[in-house]
Amino acid sequence: MLSEGCAAIDVVEKVITMMEDDPIFDAGTGSFRNLNGVVEMDAMVMNSEENCGAVHCIQKVRNPIQVARMVMEKTPHSILTGSGAVQFARLHGFEEYEPALSDVKNPSEEIKGRERSLRDIQYYVEEIRKEDHIFSTVGVVALDQAGRLVAGTSTGGIRMKMPGRVGDSAIPGAGTYCTREIGLSATGEGEKILRMCLTYQSARDYLNTGKLTDSLRKNVKRASEIDCICGLIALTRDGEFSFAHNGAFMPVYYRTNK
Ligand code: ASP
């Protein structure tokens, strides 16, 4: 698409849509369910004009990234949440769709039979998370022939999250960030990533030093210091690409005109 002259925003939307439609990822179809057994998704796009659109806790749509783009392009707002995001999606023709996979256990079933005080549930969830450490949010950054950068991220959040929980992915400067010079997307433990302003800080360090990989590594190291498992991808206006992560794995794909 890029070699044919398509806009970066179209490429980011298309590639994230493909990953949302692939049940292997925790985004769109196949997203983790929350403690009530419901899928609530966060998605965001941001461009080099520093415009962004995001949805938080959106339910029952197939492609949250497409709704996020519409928030950016068709509203004066940056973020729509919950029922408002769903209402906006329906108004723009997004049909009702169930992203939860039927063969994935509903957490409320897993918890059944246990004493269901809030404290027990929290303990149980923390125990699961210790073993878990699986993050499969998706992110894309693209640079088009006109020099426009766009970054996007889409997620079902973390496994067994509390209803209404919002992670880093669709918070500007936390899980997604884009300026004229650099676009970034992050994955990992959302609570810690958003407290660290991970993508914003990585962008600042790159702007101050001009060293892309060093800036990403420095911020991933900062994350390690607070036991935050995370990863970052980044692309600059000059077409320089890099990534860094401290988790067990983070699949990354990139392609240039060379
Ligand atoms: N960062 C995401 C969140 O906390 C999870 C992930 O990266 O898989 O919602």
CSV table of C-alpha atoms and ligand atoms in Angstrom, one decimal, residues 26 135-137 155 157-158 165 167-169 187-190 193, ligand 1:
chain,number,residue,atom,x,y,z
A,26,ASP,CA,-5.5,-9.8,22.1
A,135,PHE,CA,0.7,-9.5,26.3
A,136,SER,CA,-0.6,-9.7,22.8
A,137,THR,CA,-1.8,-6.2,22.1
A,155,THR,CA,-6.0,-4.2,22.6
A,157,GLY,CA,-6.4,-5.2,27.7
A,158,ILE,CA,-5.1,-7.6,30.2
A,165,ARG,CA,-10.4,-0.8,33.4
A,167,GLY,CA,-4.8,0.4,30.1
A,168,ASP,CA,-2.0,2.3,28.4
A,169,SER,CA,-2.7,1.4,24.8
A,187,THR,CA,2.8,-3.3,24.8
A,188,GLY,CA,3.0,-4.7,28.2
A,189,GLU,CA,1.8,-4.0,31.7
A,190,GLY,CA,-0.6,-1.1,31.1
A,193,ILE,CA,3.4,1.9,31.2
B,1,ASP,N1,-0.8,-2.9,27.4
B,1,ASP,C1,-2.0,-3.6,27.3
B,1,ASP,C2,-2.9,-3.2,28.5
B,1,ASP,O1,-2.4,-3.1,29.6
B,1,ASP,C3,-1.8,-5.1,27.3
B,1,ASP,C4,-0.9,-5.6,26.3
B,1,ASP,O2,0.1,-4.9,25.9
B,1,ASP,O3,-1.1,-6.8,25.8
B,1,ASP,O4,-4.1,-3.0,28.3
